[in-house]
Structure formats: C-alpha cells, structure tokens
Amino acid sequence: MTSTTSTTEAAQTPPESSSFQVDLRGLVDLLSHHLYSSPRVYVRELLQNAVDAVTARRAEDPGCPDRIRLSAEAGRVSIEDSGIGLTADEVHTLLATIGRSSKRGGEHGLESARREFLGQFGIGLLACFVVAREIRVVTRSARTPGAAPVEWLARDDGSYTVRTLPDEARPAPGTTVFLEPRPGSGEWLAPARVEELARDFGSLLPYDIVFADGSGAERPVTDRPAVWDRDHPTPSARREALAGHCAALFGFTPLDTIDFDLPVAGVRGVAYVLPDPASPAHRGGHRAYLKGMLLTDRADNLLPEWAFFVRAVVDTDALRPTASRESLYDDETLDAVRDALGSAVRRWLAELAAGDPQRLAAFLSVHHLGVKSLARHDPELFGLMLPWLPFETSDGRVGLEEFAAAHGEIHFTRTVEEFRQIAPIAAAHGLGVVNAGYTYDADLLALLPTVRPSVKVTELDAGAVTERLDPVPTEAELALAGFLSTARARLDAEGCDVALRAFQPVTVPALYLDDRQARHERDRAAAEANADSLWNDILGSLRGSAPRARLVLNHNNPLIRRIAALPDPELTATAVESLYGQALLMSQRPLRPADSTLLNRAFLGLLEWATHPATGGSAQEGR
C-alpha cells in the first residue's frame, strides 16, 4: 500500500497555467449575429469610446478640450477625439486584450470618474469588426506628455501590429480611429447613414460632436440640452416644441405631454400621450438614453404595463444596460424607476381631474381602458376618475357616478351578449344594468362599493328582471293557463321555467333569462346524467334550490297571443320550442347539443305543420 501511494504521488505534476485562445473571426460572428441586433451599433461604440476618453481626460484636467469629430468619406469612417489617449504599453495591454477596459479604475486611478463612463463591459472596438476588416488607431497619451504617438493596426483575422510614430503624426493628445470596410458592409459606412446613426445615438451626448462628409463642411451631431430641459418663452411654445420632438421621433402629434423628473434615480424626460387608442397587449417602445447615449428605442419595460397609452423618452445615469447595451437590465433599480414613472403618470391624471376636467374628458374619450386598468389597483384614483370613466349601461354610455345617482341598485351582466339582449328591456322598465363584459369593467364594479359605500352592485339574475316587468292581469293569465301549462311541460326538460309578462319593446316576443346559479345547476344536472352511480349520489346530494333559467313571454306581442290561441296542443308545444330557440339565438349564448336538437326539431315540426295536407294546409286555408 505504501509503495503504491508513493508511486502515485511521484506521478503527479503541478498544473500548468494557460490562457484562453480566442478566434476573432468567431467572436465577430458572435457579436454580429447574437449579441448585437444590427451592425448599426458600431457607430455607438465609436462615439462611446471617444466620449469616455474625453471624460477620462477631464477627470485629470478639467480645462482640456472636449471636441469629437466623426467623418465618413469614400467608404472610410474615422473618429477623432481630444481624450486621454494611450501609451505604447497601454495599447498592448488594453486594445489587444479582449475584455480589458481602459476605464478600470483600479489600474489607472479613474475610479472617481468611472460612473461617468458610458461603456461598462470592455468590448470596445471589437464591435467595429462587424463592419470593418481593418481598424487603425493612432493615439497619444495625455497622461504621459513625453510619450510618442502610437499606431495600433488590427485585422479581422486576429492579428495586430503596434509601432511608434513621429511626433508630427499626432501633435496633440487624443485618439483617432480609422475603419476600412468589410466586403458587403459598404451601406453601413456611407456618409448619410453614418450621420443618421450618429444623430440617433449621440444627439444628447455631453460633448460637442461634429460630422464631416468630405465636402469641407462640418455639421453638429449633438443637440443639447434635451428638448424637455430647454427654456421656452411661453408654455404654449414649450408644448409646440415637445410636439415637434414627438412627431420627429414617433411619428404622431401627442394628445398631451407628461414631464418626468426623478433626481434620486437620475432620470429626466417626457412621456407623450398617444392621440389614438392603443391595445393593452401592445407594449410601447420607449426611448432610453444612458448618460446622453441612446441605449434603446424599444424599452418596453421602462413603464408599468398599464401605461400603454404613452411613449416615453428618458435620459438616465442610474439604470444598468445589458451586455449588448441595447436594453435595460431588469433589476431592483429599474423596478423602483418604473414605479416612480408610473406615479408621475398617475399624478398627471389627478391634476387633470382637479384642475382641467375638459382635457381629462378628451383624454378618457381615447384612453379610458388604460385608466381603468390602473384604477383596478388604486381605489383612490378610481374614486377620482369615477365621474368621467365611461361605461356601457342601459341608460347609454355614462359615468358610474351619474348612473348610480339615477338607480338605487346597479345590476351588471358578465357578457356583452347578455347585456345587449336585456338592455332595451331594462331601459324601458327603469332597471339599471351595466355591461361588465368588457376588459376591467367587472373588476371596477366589484370595487365600486368600496369608494361609494351607498351604492349596491349585484349581478343581474332572472328574478330581478322578471320583477321589473309588468304583470299580466289575473283574469288574462287564468285564460291562458292551458297554454302556459303546455309551455312549461315542454320546456321543463330543458331546465327552463316559463313566465308571462307585459313588457317593451312590443316587437320582442320572448326573452330568455339566465344567471350564474341557474347555469351551475344545469352543469350539475348534466354531470349527474353522465356520471356513474357513485357520482350520481354525490352530485344528487349537491342539488340545490337555485332558480332555473326562465323564458319570459311578452303578452303585448301579437304573435304570443296567436300562439296561445292555437287549438292543437302539439302545435302549441312546437311553437313554444321555436320561441325558446329564437330567444336563445337572440341571447347569443353558446348552444348545448340539447339546444341544437330542440331547434332542429322545432324547425322541422313547423315545416311539417305548414306543408302537411291534412293539417297544415287546411289550417292555412282557414286563415
């Protein structure tokens, strides 16, 4: 055993330290096809590196120049900055090592300025290989005044060279980056495209950036301060400027604007209210800038989901970007900012309700759905919005406060179809019914008694409707006792009672009334019919005394009176089945197989009666 152990120990060798070998071509493919959504980001990386270089120099020399010049000519793109620059040793260490960043405070004493940098992941110039086959960097260090200019020349095959240049190659500190295009990427380096991308990404950057296209003229890229931070002579002039900004960015003229100012979170900006209705399912594409650099124009997680009626533009120095710097990292900070921005939208609504109800009404006429979504979780806001939030009711489209004042009790239907069937009859007989079949309305009706305790809200049931309809005189109902007995006997198998009332409009011969309890009882009975003996006993024990569905016949309707006068009981029963089927169809409820069978039987029965020579023909002749 001892000998074996010694042999094993002797065979062990110390581990060797090795470095990862990176295939640059593969890394470029990874960047272009998986990390970045488009080659367009190379312009952002060029601007970002230039801005960070200037920021680093100003941390040591606040009075240094801060000029950045981007140019595109004959397929070549270059960018020159007056930033910190690099020495030959730093070029080897920082530009040739993937993941290493010159902004690492521990190495170069820039920790105090690090939070001002845009870049956080050390990818830097690698993104430029998405469009370039060759990158040339000429740089001179501001931190080491005696250091000579240095050239770093890298190719997309992973090779690079470094050489020292004479002083006249770059007299002043700073860096210039030159890109030679890859085959097939010329469109991304065209002057017009480069200038467009530079303005899109860098219009709010903190230093002066100009663009040159080879014509000798230079045009500004930056446009500071942001439009929401500029001084305007009048409020109307500011609204006009913001409207123009919105039209340029989003392509619409806003219904209104909401200012965002969260100093604690380092967020400033504006939200533009859409002029047309938007779907709650559509998440808005908000524009988010990080320290003046456009991060994304599709930040769908910046505002709460309920705020789908606005498009926001914000600049922040507190939120974290993802690795690609094309979206916001969803963390606790973003959660807090999202809640704060949602509160700003809510305050704007409250201010409209308190001071400008006309503008609020205009807004709600377009975006009441978004406010309803918010109000479900905010009883205080719901109470504030109550006079203006529209609901579909039996009195028309009105606010719940006005509707509640007109009706001591509010009934509601859970489906649009049920409401549309009952609404004309409810309106004619003073029954207050709200359509809760639309998104969020049922939740808000359930919340209504908490903000208006005197209001009673109940789901509409067959009994409540029947009680509101005019009763038929006793002698008239007794005269129709035989007809009603036949009708009840025929529909008993369908789980439906029959009642006779007089109601408006007179054109409606029959009304099918149902409620949740009746539906539950029908479902239970159907389950009992299809169950084995054990479940039959269990389901039978659950049988309740809940009211059944009800077919209310309209005594004011001439057809009902003619059917009641038919001498043939079988024909009367068939006619009643037809009335039942027609009322079911008018209610637009889903038909059960038994309902479809009944409709088919009633239709064929009436055809048989109308065409049979022995009965139908003579009856018609008698007419």
PDB file of N, CA, C and O in Angstrom, residues 346-401:
ATOM      1  N   ARG A 346     -49.736  58.901 -12.882  1.00  0.00           N
ATOM      2  CA  ARG A 346     -50.922  58.967 -12.024  1.00  0.00           C
ATOM      3  C   ARG A 346     -51.156  60.385 -11.507  1.00  0.00           C
ATOM      4  O   ARG A 346     -52.289  60.868 -11.470  1.00  0.00           O
ATOM      5  N   ARG A 347     -50.079  61.075 -11.098  1.00  0.00           N
ATOM      6  CA  ARG A 347     -50.216  62.457 -10.611  1.00  0.00           C
ATOM      7  C   ARG A 347     -50.749  63.365 -11.719  1.00  0.00           C
ATOM      8  O   ARG A 347     -51.573  64.252 -11.458  1.00  0.00           O
ATOM      9  N   TRP A 348     -50.292  63.137 -12.918  1.00  0.00           N
ATOM     10  CA  TRP A 348     -50.785  63.928 -14.054  1.00  0.00           C
ATOM     11  C   TRP A 348     -52.299  63.740 -14.218  1.00  0.00           C
ATOM     12  O   TRP A 348     -53.034  64.712 -14.434  1.00  0.00           O
ATOM     13  N   LEU A 349     -52.769  62.511 -14.080  1.00  0.00           N
ATOM     14  CA  LEU A 349     -54.202  62.252 -14.178  1.00  0.00           C
ATOM     15  C   LEU A 349     -54.964  62.957 -13.057  1.00  0.00           C
ATOM     16  O   LEU A 349     -56.022  63.553 -13.285  1.00  0.00           O
ATOM     17  N   ALA A 350     -54.416  62.888 -11.854  1.00  0.00           N
ATOM     18  CA  ALA A 350     -55.074  63.532 -10.715  1.00  0.00           C
ATOM     19  C   ALA A 350     -55.135  65.042 -10.906  1.00  0.00           C
ATOM     20  O   ALA A 350     -56.149  65.683 -10.574  1.00  0.00           O
ATOM     21  N   GLU A 351     -54.068  65.636 -11.428  1.00  0.00           N
ATOM     22  CA  GLU A 351     -54.058  67.088 -11.671  1.00  0.00           C
ATOM     23  C   GLU A 351     -55.082  67.477 -12.734  1.00  0.00           C
ATOM     24  O   GLU A 351     -55.746  68.518 -12.619  1.00  0.00           O
ATOM     25  N   LEU A 352     -55.231  66.633 -13.764  1.00  0.00           N
ATOM     26  CA  LEU A 352     -56.255  66.910 -14.771  1.00  0.00           C
ATOM     27  C   LEU A 352     -57.644  66.866 -14.144  1.00  0.00           C
ATOM     28  O   LEU A 352     -58.493  67.718 -14.422  1.00  0.00           O
ATOM     29  N   ALA A 353     -57.887  65.855 -13.316  1.00  0.00           N
ATOM     30  CA  ALA A 353     -59.202  65.718 -12.688  1.00  0.00           C
ATOM     31  C   ALA A 353     -59.508  66.905 -11.789  1.00  0.00           C
ATOM     32  O   ALA A 353     -60.653  67.370 -11.710  1.00  0.00           O
ATOM     33  N   ALA A 354     -58.479  67.421 -11.103  1.00  0.00           N
ATOM     34  CA  ALA A 354     -58.694  68.517 -10.161  1.00  0.00           C
ATOM     35  C   ALA A 354     -58.784  69.872 -10.850  1.00  0.00           C
ATOM     36  O   ALA A 354     -59.547  70.736 -10.409  1.00  0.00           O
ATOM     37  N   GLY A 355     -58.015  70.053 -11.924  1.00  0.00           N
ATOM     38  CA  GLY A 355     -57.928  71.401 -12.486  1.00  0.00           C
ATOM     39  C   GLY A 355     -58.321  71.573 -13.926  1.00  0.00           C
ATOM     40  O   GLY A 355     -58.513  72.705 -14.383  1.00  0.00           O
ATOM     41  N   ASP A 356     -58.436  70.483 -14.697  1.00  0.00           N
ATOM     42  CA  ASP A 356     -58.742  70.642 -16.121  1.00  0.00           C
ATOM     43  C   ASP A 356     -59.607  69.490 -16.604  1.00  0.00           C
ATOM     44  O   ASP A 356     -59.178  68.650 -17.400  1.00  0.00           O
ATOM     45  N   PRO A 357     -60.858  69.419 -16.126  1.00  0.00           N
ATOM     46  CA  PRO A 357     -61.724  68.283 -16.496  1.00  0.00           C
ATOM     47  C   PRO A 357     -61.982  68.178 -17.989  1.00  0.00           C
ATOM     48  O   PRO A 357     -62.262  67.098 -18.501  1.00  0.00           O
ATOM     49  N   GLN A 358     -61.876  69.301 -18.703  1.00  0.00           N
ATOM     50  CA  GLN A 358     -62.106  69.247 -20.153  1.00  0.00           C
ATOM     51  C   GLN A 358     -61.008  68.431 -20.841  1.00  0.00           C
ATOM     52  O   GLN A 358     -61.280  67.576 -21.687  1.00  0.00           O
ATOM     53  N   ARG A 359     -59.741  68.698 -20.466  1.00  0.00           N
ATOM     54  CA  ARG A 359     -58.640  67.917 -21.031  1.00  0.00           C
ATOM     55  C   ARG A 359     -58.728  66.460 -20.588  1.00  0.00           C
ATOM     56  O   ARG A 359     -58.406  65.542 -21.342  1.00  0.00           O
ATOM     57  N   LEU A 360     -59.158  66.239 -19.344  1.00  0.00           N
ATOM     58  CA  LEU A 360     -59.309  64.874 -18.853  1.00  0.00           C
ATOM     59  C   LEU A 360     -60.361  64.126 -19.670  1.00  0.00           C
ATOM     60  O   LEU A 360     -60.156  62.964 -20.046  1.00  0.00           O
ATOM     61  N   ALA A 361     -61.482  64.783 -19.932  1.00  0.00           N
ATOM     62  CA  ALA A 361     -62.542  64.140 -20.725  1.00  0.00           C
ATOM     63  C   ALA A 361     -62.041  63.800 -22.120  1.00  0.00           C
ATOM     64  O   ALA A 361     -62.347  62.716 -22.657  1.00  0.00           O
ATOM     65  N   ALA A 362     -61.260  64.699 -22.714  1.00  0.00           N
ATOM     66  CA  ALA A 362     -60.696  64.430 -24.041  1.00  0.00           C
ATOM     67  C   ALA A 362     -59.758  63.237 -23.995  1.00  0.00           C
ATOM     68  O   ALA A 362     -59.740  62.390 -24.901  1.00  0.00           O
ATOM     69  N   PHE A 363     -58.962  63.162 -22.927  1.00  0.00           N
ATOM     70  CA  PHE A 363     -58.036  62.046 -22.784  1.00  0.00           C
ATOM     71  C   PHE A 363     -58.800  60.730 -22.589  1.00  0.00           C
ATOM     72  O   PHE A 363     -58.499  59.716 -23.230  1.00  0.00           O
ATOM     73  N   LEU A 364     -59.788  60.725 -21.685  1.00  0.00           N
ATOM     74  CA  LEU A 364     -60.519  59.498 -21.394  1.00  0.00           C
ATOM     75  C   LEU A 364     -61.349  59.015 -22.571  1.00  0.00           C
ATOM     76  O   LEU A 364     -61.603  57.813 -22.701  1.00  0.00           O
ATOM     77  N   SER A 365     -61.778  59.936 -23.423  1.00  0.00           N
ATOM     78  CA  SER A 365     -62.530  59.508 -24.595  1.00  0.00           C
ATOM     79  C   SER A 365     -61.684  58.611 -25.495  1.00  0.00           C
ATOM     80  O   SER A 365     -62.215  57.822 -26.275  1.00  0.00           O
ATOM     81  N   VAL A 366     -60.364  58.716 -25.371  1.00  0.00           N
ATOM     82  CA  VAL A 366     -59.451  57.910 -26.189  1.00  0.00           C
ATOM     83  C   VAL A 366     -58.851  56.765 -25.373  1.00  0.00           C
ATOM     84  O   VAL A 366     -58.763  55.634 -25.843  1.00  0.00           O
ATOM     85  N   HIS A 367     -58.471  57.046 -24.111  1.00  0.00           N
ATOM     86  CA  HIS A 367     -57.654  56.090 -23.354  1.00  0.00           C
ATOM     87  C   HIS A 367     -58.292  55.639 -22.046  1.00  0.00           C
ATOM     88  O   HIS A 367     -57.579  55.361 -21.069  1.00  0.00           O
ATOM     89  N   HIS A 368     -59.606  55.544 -22.003  1.00  0.00           N
ATOM     90  CA  HIS A 368     -60.250  55.122 -20.763  1.00  0.00           C
ATOM     91  C   HIS A 368     -59.828  53.705 -20.355  1.00  0.00           C
ATOM     92  O   HIS A 368     -59.797  53.368 -19.175  1.00  0.00           O
ATOM     93  N   LEU A 369     -59.459  52.867 -21.326  1.00  0.00           N
ATOM     94  CA  LEU A 369     -59.083  51.491 -20.996  1.00  0.00           C
ATOM     95  C   LEU A 369     -57.823  51.451 -20.138  1.00  0.00           C
ATOM     96  O   LEU A 369     -57.724  50.670 -19.186  1.00  0.00           O
ATOM     97  N   GLY A 370     -56.844  52.285 -20.463  1.00  0.00           N
ATOM     98  CA  GLY A 370     -55.621  52.321 -19.663  1.00  0.00           C
ATOM     99  C   GLY A 370     -55.874  52.802 -18.252  1.00  0.00           C
ATOM    100  O   GLY A 370     -55.309  52.279 -17.284  1.00  0.00           O
ATOM    101  N   VAL A 371     -56.730  53.807 -18.110  1.00  0.00           N
ATOM    102  CA  VAL A 371     -57.036  54.327 -16.776  1.00  0.00           C
ATOM    103  C   VAL A 371     -57.820  53.286 -15.974  1.00  0.00           C
ATOM    104  O   VAL A 371     -57.609  53.120 -14.771  1.00  0.00           O
ATOM    105  N   LYS A 372     -58.712  52.571 -16.635  1.00  0.00           N
ATOM    106  CA  LYS A 372     -59.444  51.506 -15.937  1.00  0.00           C
ATOM    107  C   LYS A 372     -58.488  50.424 -15.435  1.00  0.00           C
ATOM    108  O   LYS A 372     -58.642  49.896 -14.331  1.00  0.00           O
ATOM    109  N   SER A 373     -57.510  50.105 -16.246  1.00  0.00           N
ATOM    110  CA  SER A 373     -56.530  49.106 -15.840  1.00  0.00           C
ATOM    111  C   SER A 373     -55.783  49.556 -14.584  1.00  0.00           C
ATOM    112  O   SER A 373     -55.569  48.768 -13.659  1.00  0.00           O
ATOM    113  N   LEU A 374     -55.389  50.823 -14.543  1.00  0.00           N
ATOM    114  CA  LEU A 374     -54.707  51.368 -13.369  1.00  0.00           C
ATOM    115  C   LEU A 374     -55.641  51.442 -12.173  1.00  0.00           C
ATOM    116  O   LEU A 374     -55.265  51.111 -11.043  1.00  0.00           O
ATOM    117  N   ALA A 375     -56.882  51.874 -12.405  1.00  0.00           N
ATOM    118  CA  ALA A 375     -57.827  52.103 -11.305  1.00  0.00           C
ATOM    119  C   ALA A 375     -58.190  50.822 -10.575  1.00  0.00           C
ATOM    120  O   ALA A 375     -58.581  50.855  -9.407  1.00  0.00           O
ATOM    121  N   ARG A 376     -58.056  49.661 -11.232  1.00  0.00           N
ATOM    122  CA  ARG A 376     -58.365  48.393 -10.556  1.00  0.00           C
ATOM    123  C   ARG A 376     -57.525  48.208  -9.296  1.00  0.00           C
ATOM    124  O   ARG A 376     -57.965  47.585  -8.335  1.00  0.00           O
ATOM    125  N   HIS A 377     -56.304  48.735  -9.314  1.00  0.00           N
ATOM    126  CA  HIS A 377     -55.385  48.547  -8.190  1.00  0.00           C
ATOM    127  C   HIS A 377     -55.203  49.821  -7.376  1.00  0.00           C
ATOM    128  O   HIS A 377     -54.337  49.872  -6.509  1.00  0.00           O
ATOM    129  N   ASP A 378     -56.011  50.828  -7.670  1.00  0.00           N
ATOM    130  CA  ASP A 378     -55.842  52.116  -6.996  1.00  0.00           C
ATOM    131  C   ASP A 378     -57.213  52.713  -6.702  1.00  0.00           C
ATOM    132  O   ASP A 378     -57.730  53.516  -7.474  1.00  0.00           O
ATOM    133  N   PRO A 379     -57.842  52.311  -5.587  1.00  0.00           N
ATOM    134  CA  PRO A 379     -59.186  52.800  -5.275  1.00  0.00           C
ATOM    135  C   PRO A 379     -59.273  54.324  -5.209  1.00  0.00           C
ATOM    136  O   PRO A 379     -60.288  54.906  -5.593  1.00  0.00           O
ATOM    137  N   GLU A 380     -58.215  54.972  -4.728  1.00  0.00           N
ATOM    138  CA  GLU A 380     -58.243  56.431  -4.639  1.00  0.00           C
ATOM    139  C   GLU A 380     -58.361  57.059  -6.034  1.00  0.00           C
ATOM    140  O   GLU A 380     -59.150  57.977  -6.254  1.00  0.00           O
ATOM    141  N   LEU A 381     -57.569  56.549  -6.967  1.00  0.00           N
ATOM    142  CA  LEU A 381     -57.652  57.057  -8.336  1.00  0.00           C
ATOM    143  C   LEU A 381     -59.003  56.718  -8.954  1.00  0.00           C
ATOM    144  O   LEU A 381     -59.594  57.525  -9.671  1.00  0.00           O
ATOM    145  N   PHE A 382     -59.520  55.530  -8.658  1.00  0.00           N
ATOM    146  CA  PHE A 382     -60.827  55.134  -9.185  1.00  0.00           C
ATOM    147  C   PHE A 382     -61.900  56.119  -8.727  1.00  0.00           C
ATOM    148  O   PHE A 382     -62.741  56.556  -9.520  1.00  0.00           O
ATOM    149  N   GLY A 383     -61.873  56.457  -7.443  1.00  0.00           N
ATOM    150  CA  GLY A 383     -62.843  57.429  -6.949  1.00  0.00           C
ATOM    151  C   GLY A 383     -62.690  58.784  -7.608  1.00  0.00           C
ATOM    152  O   GLY A 383     -63.670  59.479  -7.884  1.00  0.00           O
ATOM    153  N   LEU A 384     -61.451  59.158  -7.901  1.00  0.00           N
ATOM    154  CA  LEU A 384     -61.173  60.437  -8.546  1.00  0.00           C
ATOM    155  C   LEU A 384     -61.683  60.460  -9.979  1.00  0.00           C
ATOM    156  O   LEU A 384     -62.221  61.465 -10.468  1.00  0.00           O
ATOM    157  N   MET A 385     -61.529  59.331 -10.668  1.00  0.00           N
ATOM    158  CA  MET A 385     -61.907  59.246 -12.080  1.00  0.00           C
ATOM    159  C   MET A 385     -63.366  58.884 -12.301  1.00  0.00           C
ATOM    160  O   MET A 385     -63.866  58.938 -13.424  1.00  0.00           O
ATOM    161  N   LEU A 386     -64.066  58.501 -11.226  1.00  0.00           N
ATOM    162  CA  LEU A 386     -65.411  57.944 -11.351  1.00  0.00           C
ATOM    163  C   LEU A 386     -66.370  58.811 -12.164  1.00  0.00           C
ATOM    164  O   LEU A 386     -67.135  58.299 -12.982  1.00  0.00           O
ATOM    165  N   PRO A 387     -66.377  60.129 -11.975  1.00  0.00           N
ATOM    166  CA  PRO A 387     -67.344  60.926 -12.757  1.00  0.00           C
ATOM    167  C   PRO A 387     -67.082  60.909 -14.253  1.00  0.00           C
ATOM    168  O   PRO A 387     -67.976  61.235 -15.037  1.00  0.00           O
ATOM    169  N   TRP A 388     -65.861  60.547 -14.658  1.00  0.00           N
ATOM    170  CA  TRP A 388     -65.517  60.669 -16.081  1.00  0.00           C
ATOM    171  C   TRP A 388     -65.312  59.343 -16.790  1.00  0.00           C
ATOM    172  O   TRP A 388     -65.373  59.285 -18.015  1.00  0.00           O
ATOM    173  N   LEU A 389     -65.061  58.266 -16.055  1.00  0.00           N
ATOM    174  CA  LEU A 389     -64.827  56.983 -16.719  1.00  0.00           C
ATOM    175  C   LEU A 389     -66.116  56.476 -17.368  1.00  0.00           C
ATOM    176  O   LEU A 389     -67.125  56.298 -16.693  1.00  0.00           O
ATOM    177  N   PRO A 390     -66.123  56.212 -18.659  1.00  0.00           N
ATOM    178  CA  PRO A 390     -67.361  55.794 -19.334  1.00  0.00           C
ATOM    179  C   PRO A 390     -67.618  54.290 -19.194  1.00  0.00           C
ATOM    180  O   PRO A 390     -66.695  53.482 -19.239  1.00  0.00           O
ATOM    181  N   PHE A 391     -68.891  53.950 -19.028  1.00  0.00           N
ATOM    182  CA  PHE A 391     -69.321  52.553 -19.001  1.00  0.00           C
ATOM    183  C   PHE A 391     -70.543  52.419 -19.902  1.00  0.00           C
ATOM    184  O   PHE A 391     -71.342  53.354 -20.042  1.00  0.00           O
ATOM    185  N   GLU A 392     -70.696  51.241 -20.498  1.00  0.00           N
ATOM    186  CA  GLU A 392     -71.889  50.974 -21.298  1.00  0.00           C
ATOM    187  C   GLU A 392     -72.998  50.518 -20.363  1.00  0.00           C
ATOM    188  O   GLU A 392     -72.848  49.519 -19.646  1.00  0.00           O
ATOM    189  N   THR A 393     -74.101  51.253 -20.359  1.00  0.00           N
ATOM    190  CA  THR A 393     -75.197  50.967 -19.436  1.00  0.00           C
ATOM    191  C   THR A 393     -76.516  50.962 -20.188  1.00  0.00           C
ATOM    192  O   THR A 393     -76.596  51.337 -21.362  1.00  0.00           O
ATOM    193  N   SER A 394     -77.547  50.575 -19.479  1.00  0.00           N
ATOM    194  CA  SER A 394     -78.889  50.594 -20.072  1.00  0.00           C
ATOM    195  C   SER A 394     -79.388  52.024 -20.289  1.00  0.00           C
ATOM    196  O   SER A 394     -80.401  52.228 -20.964  1.00  0.00           O
ATOM    197  N   ASP A 395     -78.704  53.020 -19.730  1.00  0.00           N
ATOM    198  CA  ASP A 395     -79.028  54.430 -19.975  1.00  0.00           C
ATOM    199  C   ASP A 395     -78.114  55.043 -21.022  1.00  0.00           C
ATOM    200  O   ASP A 395     -78.119  56.266 -21.218  1.00  0.00           O
ATOM    201  N   GLY A 396     -77.304  54.233 -21.679  1.00  0.00           N
ATOM    202  CA  GLY A 396     -76.343  54.758 -22.641  1.00  0.00           C
ATOM    203  C   GLY A 396     -74.935  54.724 -22.069  1.00  0.00           C
ATOM    204  O   GLY A 396     -74.678  54.110 -21.031  1.00  0.00           O
ATOM    205  N   ARG A 397     -74.010  55.419 -22.724  1.00  0.00           N
ATOM    206  CA  ARG A 397     -72.621  55.449 -22.276  1.00  0.00           C
ATOM    207  C   ARG A 397     -72.436  56.609 -21.306  1.00  0.00           C
ATOM    208  O   ARG A 397     -72.333  57.768 -21.705  1.00  0.00           O
ATOM    209  N   VAL A 398     -72.363  56.297 -20.033  1.00  0.00           N
ATOM    210  CA  VAL A 398     -72.292  57.319 -18.994  1.00  0.00           C
ATOM    211  C   VAL A 398     -71.273  56.904 -17.932  1.00  0.00           C
ATOM    212  O   VAL A 398     -70.800  55.767 -17.902  1.00  0.00           O
ATOM    213  N   GLY A 399     -70.975  57.834 -17.034  1.00  0.00           N
ATOM    214  CA  GLY A 399     -70.111  57.531 -15.904  1.00  0.00           C
ATOM    215  C   GLY A 399     -70.889  56.806 -14.816  1.00  0.00           C
ATOM    216  O   GLY A 399     -72.103  56.977 -14.678  1.00  0.00           O
ATOM    217  N   LEU A 400     -70.170  56.015 -14.010  1.00  0.00           N
ATOM    218  CA  LEU A 400     -70.849  55.234 -12.972  1.00  0.00           C
ATOM    219  C   LEU A 400     -71.463  56.116 -11.897  1.00  0.00           C
ATOM    220  O   LEU A 400     -72.489  55.760 -11.304  1.00  0.00           O
ATOM    221  N   GLU A 401     -70.855  57.264 -11.625  1.00  0.00           N
ATOM    222  CA  GLU A 401     -71.406  58.130 -10.581  1.00  0.00           C
ATOM    223  C   GLU A 401     -72.775  58.659 -10.998  1.00  0.00           C
ATOM    224  O   GLU A 401     -73.729  58.645 -10.203  1.00  0.00           O
TER     225      GLU A 401
END
